Amino acid sequence: MILSVASAEPSGHLLAVFSAAGALAYAGAAAWARQRPRTWRSVLVLAWVLHLAALVVDIGGIGAAPVDGAHAARFGFAPSLSMTLWLVTGVYLVESRFLPLPSAQRLLSILGLIVMLLAWMFPGEYRPQAGSPLAPLHWAMGLASYGLCGVAVMHAVMLNRAERQMRAQKGQGAPAFGTPLLRLERLTFQFVTAGVVVLSIALLLGVAFTPHWKWDHKTLFAVLGWVVLTGLLTGRRVFGWRGKRATRWLYFGAGLLLLSYAGSRFVLEVILQRPTP
């Protein structure tokens, strides 16, 4: 679907309101990330709630006219990125209550601002009811795997930063943001494991229950991402992979997953501007 910010339908107005409010809240959170930590957290929670409201209106097609006589959901590359970042931020808000993770504050706020604006500009295409009752579960599990791998990448970035800080400090003390390296590494691979499990379920559901399943670019990149991430977990267990080698595998696998849905839909919706199958 081409750029459609000026949509005149009711769902377009609602999406504009929630997207603008959420983007402003994320911008405020980015501005206050370091100067006012307590204010920042409250504003980020507000942005996260507004983000959810925008996702519900956008993906649910609230206020939209029926398509072919049936209620239709709407989805595309930008809403998938928006949903992924919303999940990552939600995990961060919970986790930061127990672990000091200030290095991700500003980055998450800026990314939240970007994806909300993208989802407002490119809300995707309307899709009639799924051909299989389990197809929505397949989509939900796929998005959940996106989110879990996104959280793993966030932890891997912080892990690499912590290692650089420790080398610069010649191994003296804990990282500047206060999270022990081993604990951060363990969390990273716990999220990778959860992401691989959920992705495996999503792929199995897609093969078994999604109508007209076929080998296309989306499926190919998803399977390649699964192979790389599974290889990472195998290499860590068998060969003890750690550090840069492990995080490079994680970045590569997560990048393939990003290309599987968001990448293929971006090409079809924005570059080629044609309906997606």
mmCIF file of C-alpha atoms in Angstrom:
data_model
loop_
_atom_site.group_PDB
_atom_site.id
_atom_site.type_symbol
_atom_site.label_atom_id
_atom_site.label_comp_id
_atom_site.label_asym_id
_atom_site.label_seq_id
_atom_site.Cartn_x
_atom_site.Cartn_y
_atom_site.Cartn_z
ATOM 1 C CA MET A 1 0.000 0.000 0.000
ATOM 2 C CA ILE A 2 1.347 3.418 -0.912
ATOM 3 C CA LEU A 3 1.714 6.334 1.450
ATOM 4 C CA SER A 4 -1.679 6.962 3.020
ATOM 5 C CA VAL A 5 -1.335 9.432 5.897
ATOM 6 C CA ALA A 6 -4.263 11.507 4.645
ATOM 7 C CA SER A 7 -6.780 8.647 4.785
ATOM 8 C CA ALA A 8 -10.277 10.028 5.297
ATOM 9 C CA GLU A 9 -11.812 6.878 6.786
ATOM 10 C CA PRO A 10 -12.591 6.753 10.518
ATOM 11 C CA SER A 11 -9.795 4.287 11.227
ATOM 12 C CA GLY A 12 -7.383 6.716 9.535
ATOM 13 C CA HIS A 13 -8.416 9.518 11.883
ATOM 14 C CA LEU A 14 -8.057 7.317 14.959
ATOM 15 C CA LEU A 15 -4.702 6.034 13.784
ATOM 16 C CA ALA A 16 -3.492 9.599 13.215
ATOM 17 C CA VAL A 17 -4.519 10.651 16.732
ATOM 18 C CA PHE A 18 -2.890 7.721 18.530
ATOM 19 C CA SER A 19 0.196 7.756 16.302
ATOM 20 C CA ALA A 20 0.805 11.482 16.778
ATOM 21 C CA ALA A 21 0.282 11.256 20.546
ATOM 22 C CA GLY A 22 2.492 8.176 20.843
ATOM 23 C CA ALA A 23 5.236 9.726 18.698
ATOM 24 C CA LEU A 24 5.239 12.844 20.874
ATOM 25 C CA ALA A 25 5.451 10.703 24.014
ATOM 26 C CA TYR A 26 8.380 8.730 22.584
ATOM 27 C CA ALA A 27 10.082 11.999 21.626
ATOM 28 C CA GLY A 28 9.640 13.239 25.195
ATOM 29 C CA ALA A 29 11.004 9.985 26.577
ATOM 30 C CA ALA A 30 14.066 10.277 24.313
ATOM 31 C CA ALA A 31 14.663 13.859 25.508
ATOM 32 C CA TRP A 32 14.383 12.929 29.209
ATOM 33 C CA ALA A 33 16.115 9.549 29.090
ATOM 34 C CA ARG A 34 19.199 10.744 30.943
ATOM 35 C CA GLN A 35 18.212 14.015 32.600
ATOM 36 C CA ARG A 36 15.047 12.850 34.365
ATOM 37 C CA PRO A 37 14.993 9.053 34.799
ATOM 38 C CA ARG A 38 11.733 8.937 36.790
ATOM 39 C CA THR A 39 9.917 11.210 34.360
ATOM 40 C CA TRP A 40 11.368 9.230 31.474
ATOM 41 C CA ARG A 41 9.923 5.948 32.678
ATOM 42 C CA SER A 42 6.447 7.420 33.180
ATOM 43 C CA VAL A 43 6.487 9.009 29.727
ATOM 44 C CA LEU A 44 7.757 5.787 28.147
ATOM 45 C CA VAL A 45 4.915 3.815 29.747
ATOM 46 C CA LEU A 46 2.452 6.376 28.343
ATOM 47 C CA ALA A 47 4.060 6.082 24.905
ATOM 48 C CA TRP A 48 3.872 2.277 25.129
ATOM 49 C CA VAL A 49 0.131 2.400 25.933
ATOM 50 C CA LEU A 50 -0.551 4.848 23.078
ATOM 51 C CA HIS A 51 1.535 2.610 20.820
ATOM 52 C CA LEU A 52 -0.709 -0.334 21.702
ATOM 53 C CA ALA A 53 -3.822 1.730 20.947
ATOM 54 C CA ALA A 54 -2.438 2.653 17.531
ATOM 55 C CA LEU A 55 -1.618 -1.002 16.789
ATOM 56 C CA VAL A 56 -5.123 -2.135 17.754
ATOM 57 C CA VAL A 57 -6.744 0.498 15.511
ATOM 58 C CA ASP A 58 -4.360 -0.158 12.629
ATOM 59 C CA ILE A 59 -4.152 -3.953 12.601
ATOM 60 C CA GLY A 60 -7.742 -4.473 13.721
ATOM 61 C CA GLY A 61 -9.091 -2.158 11.035
ATOM 62 C CA ILE A 62 -11.323 -0.455 13.620
ATOM 63 C CA GLY A 63 -13.795 1.862 11.920
ATOM 64 C CA ALA A 64 -13.044 0.498 8.463
ATOM 65 C CA ALA A 65 -15.710 -0.606 6.010
ATOM 66 C CA PRO A 66 -16.120 -4.375 5.423
ATOM 67 C CA VAL A 67 -14.138 -5.911 2.584
ATOM 68 C CA ASP A 68 -16.177 -8.274 0.389
ATOM 69 C CA GLY A 69 -18.889 -8.254 3.051
ATOM 70 C CA ALA A 70 -16.564 -9.365 5.862
ATOM 71 C CA HIS A 71 -14.542 -7.647 8.543
ATOM 72 C CA ALA A 72 -10.938 -7.272 7.475
ATOM 73 C CA ALA A 73 -7.716 -6.867 9.376
ATOM 74 C CA ARG A 74 -4.902 -4.706 8.039
ATOM 75 C CA PHE A 75 -1.238 -5.534 8.077
ATOM 76 C CA GLY A 76 2.037 -4.810 6.321
ATOM 77 C CA PHE A 77 5.758 -4.253 6.787
ATOM 78 C CA ALA A 78 5.461 -1.118 8.964
ATOM 79 C CA PRO A 79 2.872 -2.526 11.418
ATOM 80 C CA SER A 80 5.036 -5.643 11.793
ATOM 81 C CA LEU A 81 8.045 -3.493 12.722
ATOM 82 C CA SER A 82 5.844 -1.436 15.031
ATOM 83 C CA MET A 83 4.502 -4.537 16.775
ATOM 84 C CA THR A 84 8.031 -5.930 17.171
ATOM 85 C CA LEU A 85 9.329 -2.744 18.785
ATOM 86 C CA TRP A 86 6.267 -2.579 21.035
ATOM 87 C CA LEU A 87 7.002 -6.109 22.272
ATOM 88 C CA VAL A 88 10.687 -5.300 22.821
ATOM 89 C CA THR A 89 9.796 -2.158 24.776
ATOM 90 C CA GLY A 90 7.284 -4.077 26.888
ATOM 91 C CA VAL A 91 9.905 -6.657 27.841
ATOM 92 C CA TYR A 92 12.358 -3.863 28.632
ATOM 93 C CA LEU A 93 9.869 -2.059 30.902
ATOM 94 C CA VAL A 94 9.359 -5.244 32.913
ATOM 95 C CA GLU A 95 13.001 -6.314 32.945
ATOM 96 C CA SER A 96 14.336 -2.875 33.903
ATOM 97 C CA ARG A 97 12.404 -3.127 37.173
ATOM 98 C CA PHE A 98 14.800 -5.871 38.230
ATOM 99 C CA LEU A 99 17.969 -5.135 36.240
ATOM 100 C CA PRO A 100 19.709 -1.819 35.544
ATOM 101 C CA LEU A 101 19.569 -1.419 31.751
ATOM 102 C CA PRO A 102 19.865 2.340 31.200
ATOM 103 C CA SER A 103 21.946 2.005 28.032
ATOM 104 C CA ALA A 104 18.808 1.016 26.067
ATOM 105 C CA GLN A 105 16.574 3.859 27.248
ATOM 106 C CA ARG A 106 17.258 6.505 24.650
ATOM 107 C CA LEU A 107 17.623 4.020 21.788
ATOM 108 C CA LEU A 108 14.235 2.395 22.453
ATOM 109 C CA SER A 109 12.542 5.785 22.699
ATOM 110 C CA ILE A 110 13.986 6.932 19.370
ATOM 111 C CA LEU A 111 13.128 3.644 17.656
ATOM 112 C CA GLY A 112 9.593 3.845 19.054
ATOM 113 C CA LEU A 113 9.179 7.302 17.533
ATOM 114 C CA ILE A 114 10.432 6.059 14.153
ATOM 115 C CA VAL A 115 8.286 2.916 13.921
ATOM 116 C CA MET A 116 5.108 4.711 15.013
ATOM 117 C CA LEU A 117 5.549 7.279 12.258
ATOM 118 C CA LEU A 118 6.303 4.516 9.745
ATOM 119 C CA ALA A 119 3.193 2.559 10.724
ATOM 120 C CA TRP A 120 1.099 5.713 10.399
ATOM 121 C CA MET A 121 2.508 6.465 6.939
ATOM 122 C CA PHE A 122 2.325 2.861 5.691
ATOM 123 C CA PRO A 123 -0.590 1.139 7.463
ATOM 124 C CA GLY A 124 -0.568 -1.892 5.183
ATOM 125 C CA GLU A 125 -3.378 -3.570 3.265
ATOM 126 C CA TYR A 126 -6.779 -4.828 4.302
ATOM 127 C CA ARG A 127 -7.090 -8.583 4.419
ATOM 128 C CA PRO A 128 -10.334 -10.564 4.709
ATOM 129 C CA GLN A 129 -10.833 -13.267 7.320
ATOM 130 C CA ALA A 130 -8.124 -15.898 7.385
ATOM 131 C CA GLY A 131 -8.747 -19.061 5.400
ATOM 132 C CA SER A 132 -7.851 -21.211 8.405
ATOM 133 C CA PRO A 133 -8.831 -20.635 12.052
ATOM 134 C CA LEU A 134 -5.202 -21.325 13.017
ATOM 135 C CA ALA A 135 -3.731 -18.831 10.533
ATOM 136 C CA PRO A 136 -4.007 -15.921 13.032
ATOM 137 C CA LEU A 137 -2.087 -18.037 15.557
ATOM 138 C CA HIS A 138 0.616 -18.555 12.935
ATOM 139 C CA TRP A 139 0.887 -14.787 12.427
ATOM 140 C CA ALA A 140 0.880 -14.113 16.175
ATOM 141 C CA MET A 141 3.630 -16.651 16.819
ATOM 142 C CA GLY A 142 5.675 -15.194 13.969
ATOM 143 C CA LEU A 143 5.407 -11.716 15.463
ATOM 144 C CA ALA A 144 6.246 -13.051 18.912
ATOM 145 C CA SER A 145 9.419 -14.625 17.513
ATOM 146 C CA TYR A 146 10.283 -11.243 15.958
ATOM 147 C CA GLY A 147 9.887 -9.620 19.361
ATOM 148 C CA LEU A 148 11.896 -12.235 21.259
ATOM 149 C CA CYS A 149 14.758 -12.075 18.770
ATOM 150 C CA GLY A 150 14.581 -8.280 18.914
ATOM 151 C CA VAL A 151 14.994 -8.435 22.699
ATOM 152 C CA ALA A 152 17.927 -10.829 22.238
ATOM 153 C CA VAL A 153 19.562 -8.371 19.831
ATOM 154 C CA MET A 154 19.055 -5.533 22.327
ATOM 155 C CA HIS A 155 20.833 -7.568 25.007
ATOM 156 C CA ALA A 156 23.594 -8.548 22.577
ATOM 157 C CA VAL A 157 24.254 -4.880 21.761
ATOM 158 C CA MET A 158 24.517 -4.095 25.477
ATOM 159 C CA LEU A 159 26.741 -7.142 25.956
ATOM 160 C CA ASN A 160 29.153 -5.995 23.261
ATOM 161 C CA ARG A 161 29.198 -2.520 24.749
ATOM 162 C CA ALA A 162 29.905 -3.902 28.210
ATOM 163 C CA GLU A 163 32.794 -5.984 26.889
ATOM 164 C CA ARG A 164 34.304 -2.921 25.200
ATOM 165 C CA GLN A 165 33.979 -0.951 28.428
ATOM 166 C CA MET A 166 35.647 -3.695 30.444
ATOM 167 C CA ARG A 167 38.541 -3.881 27.987
ATOM 168 C CA ALA A 168 38.912 -0.102 28.149
ATOM 169 C CA GLN A 169 38.927 -0.308 31.967
ATOM 170 C CA LYS A 170 41.333 -3.281 31.851
ATOM 171 C CA GLY A 171 38.779 -5.530 33.516
ATOM 172 C CA GLN A 172 38.320 -3.386 36.620
ATOM 173 C CA GLY A 173 34.818 -3.555 38.102
ATOM 174 C CA ALA A 174 31.436 -4.085 36.537
ATOM 175 C CA PRO A 175 30.237 -2.409 33.340
ATOM 176 C CA ALA A 176 29.245 1.222 33.626
ATOM 177 C CA PHE A 177 25.556 0.443 33.391
ATOM 178 C CA GLY A 178 25.773 -2.022 36.263
ATOM 179 C CA THR A 179 24.669 -5.354 34.756
ATOM 180 C CA PRO A 180 27.158 -8.241 35.223
ATOM 181 C CA LEU A 181 28.453 -9.616 31.936
ATOM 182 C CA LEU A 182 27.618 -13.254 32.627
ATOM 183 C CA ARG A 183 24.061 -12.396 33.600
ATOM 184 C CA LEU A 184 23.613 -10.276 30.491
ATOM 185 C CA GLU A 185 25.015 -13.055 28.321
ATOM 186 C CA ARG A 186 22.701 -15.612 29.922
ATOM 187 C CA LEU A 187 19.682 -13.397 29.310
ATOM 188 C CA THR A 188 20.698 -12.913 25.676
ATOM 189 C CA PHE A 189 20.708 -16.623 24.940
ATOM 190 C CA GLN A 190 17.565 -17.284 26.934
ATOM 191 C CA PHE A 191 15.738 -14.905 24.614
ATOM 192 C CA VAL A 192 17.382 -16.493 21.564
ATOM 193 C CA THR A 193 16.191 -19.914 22.727
ATOM 194 C CA ALA A 194 12.651 -18.658 23.324
ATOM 195 C CA GLY A 195 12.652 -16.962 19.913
ATOM 196 C CA VAL A 196 13.758 -20.157 18.150
ATOM 197 C CA VAL A 197 11.086 -22.230 19.923
ATOM 198 C CA VAL A 198 8.309 -19.771 19.031
ATOM 199 C CA LEU A 199 9.595 -19.430 15.451
ATOM 200 C CA SER A 200 9.609 -23.229 15.097
ATOM 201 C CA ILE A 201 5.959 -23.353 16.153
ATOM 202 C CA ALA A 202 5.103 -20.533 13.734
ATOM 203 C CA LEU A 203 6.774 -22.341 10.828
ATOM 204 C CA LEU A 204 5.045 -25.628 11.638
ATOM 205 C CA LEU A 205 1.663 -23.899 11.864
ATOM 206 C CA GLY A 206 2.346 -22.164 8.554
ATOM 207 C CA VAL A 207 3.151 -25.406 6.764
ATOM 208 C CA ALA A 208 0.263 -27.348 8.306
ATOM 209 C CA PHE A 209 -2.599 -24.871 8.401
ATOM 210 C CA THR A 210 -1.977 -21.764 6.272
ATOM 211 C CA PRO A 211 -3.909 -21.979 2.975
ATOM 212 C CA HIS A 212 -1.855 -21.838 -0.221
ATOM 213 C CA TRP A 213 1.432 -22.279 1.624
ATOM 214 C CA LYS A 214 4.369 -22.050 -0.747
ATOM 215 C CA TRP A 215 8.098 -21.447 -0.897
ATOM 216 C CA ASP A 216 8.427 -17.714 -1.434
ATOM 217 C CA HIS A 217 10.905 -15.078 -0.295
ATOM 218 C CA LYS A 218 9.181 -14.697 3.083
ATOM 219 C CA THR A 219 9.295 -18.419 3.826
ATOM 220 C CA LEU A 220 12.853 -18.819 2.560
ATOM 221 C CA PHE A 221 14.249 -16.017 4.742
ATOM 222 C CA ALA A 222 12.292 -17.279 7.770
ATOM 223 C CA VAL A 223 13.703 -20.795 7.385
ATOM 224 C CA LEU A 224 17.226 -19.451 6.828
ATOM 225 C CA GLY A 225 16.857 -17.317 9.958
ATOM 226 C CA TRP A 226 15.735 -20.387 11.900
ATOM 227 C CA VAL A 227 18.744 -22.368 10.605
ATOM 228 C CA VAL A 228 21.216 -19.636 11.608
ATOM 229 C CA LEU A 229 19.739 -19.125 15.080
ATOM 230 C CA THR A 230 19.525 -22.867 15.691
ATOM 231 C CA GLY A 231 23.135 -23.143 14.538
ATOM 232 C CA LEU A 232 24.056 -20.431 17.052
ATOM 233 C CA LEU A 233 22.449 -22.342 19.927
ATOM 234 C CA THR A 234 24.114 -25.568 18.782
ATOM 235 C CA GLY A 235 27.493 -23.893 18.477
ATOM 236 C CA ARG A 236 27.170 -22.388 21.937
ATOM 237 C CA ARG A 237 26.250 -25.717 23.516
ATOM 238 C CA VAL A 238 28.755 -27.883 21.624
ATOM 239 C CA PHE A 239 31.682 -25.515 21.030
ATOM 240 C CA GLY A 240 31.075 -22.905 23.722
ATOM 241 C CA TRP A 241 30.651 -19.972 21.332
ATOM 242 C CA ARG A 242 30.729 -16.620 23.119
ATOM 243 C CA GLY A 243 31.549 -12.988 22.507
ATOM 244 C CA LYS A 244 31.670 -11.489 19.032
ATOM 245 C CA ARG A 245 31.316 -14.809 17.215
ATOM 246 C CA ALA A 246 28.025 -15.545 18.962
ATOM 247 C CA THR A 247 26.591 -12.047 18.578
ATOM 248 C CA ARG A 248 27.478 -11.970 14.872
ATOM 249 C CA TRP A 249 25.474 -15.142 14.337
ATOM 250 C CA LEU A 250 22.617 -13.569 16.282
ATOM 251 C CA TYR A 251 22.687 -10.371 14.224
ATOM 252 C CA PHE A 252 22.773 -12.356 10.983
ATOM 253 C CA GLY A 253 19.890 -14.625 11.997
ATOM 254 C CA ALA A 254 17.783 -11.705 13.234
ATOM 255 C CA GLY A 255 18.505 -9.846 9.996
ATOM 256 C CA LEU A 256 17.213 -12.781 7.958
ATOM 257 C CA LEU A 257 14.034 -12.821 10.046
ATOM 258 C CA LEU A 258 13.603 -9.103 9.460
ATOM 259 C CA LEU A 259 13.826 -9.711 5.718
ATOM 260 C CA SER A 260 11.356 -12.603 5.860
ATOM 261 C CA TYR A 261 8.197 -10.559 6.444
ATOM 262 C CA ALA A 262 9.008 -6.876 6.866
ATOM 263 C CA GLY A 263 11.594 -6.897 4.084
ATOM 264 C CA SER A 264 9.490 -8.734 1.514
ATOM 265 C CA ARG A 265 6.394 -6.639 2.317
ATOM 266 C CA PHE A 266 8.420 -3.417 2.098
ATOM 267 C CA VAL A 267 9.507 -4.307 -1.435
ATOM 268 C CA LEU A 268 5.967 -5.200 -2.521
ATOM 269 C CA GLU A 269 4.093 -2.390 -0.754
ATOM 270 C CA VAL A 270 6.488 0.541 -1.094
ATOM 271 C CA ILE A 271 8.924 -0.133 -3.933
ATOM 272 C CA LEU A 272 6.708 -2.127 -6.326
ATOM 273 C CA GLN A 273 3.416 -0.723 -4.916
ATOM 274 C CA ARG A 274 1.378 -3.779 -5.700
ATOM 275 C CA PRO A 275 -0.976 -5.916 -3.587
ATOM 276 C CA THR A 276 0.698 -8.569 -1.490
ATOM 277 C CA PRO A 277 -0.457 -12.197 -1.702
#
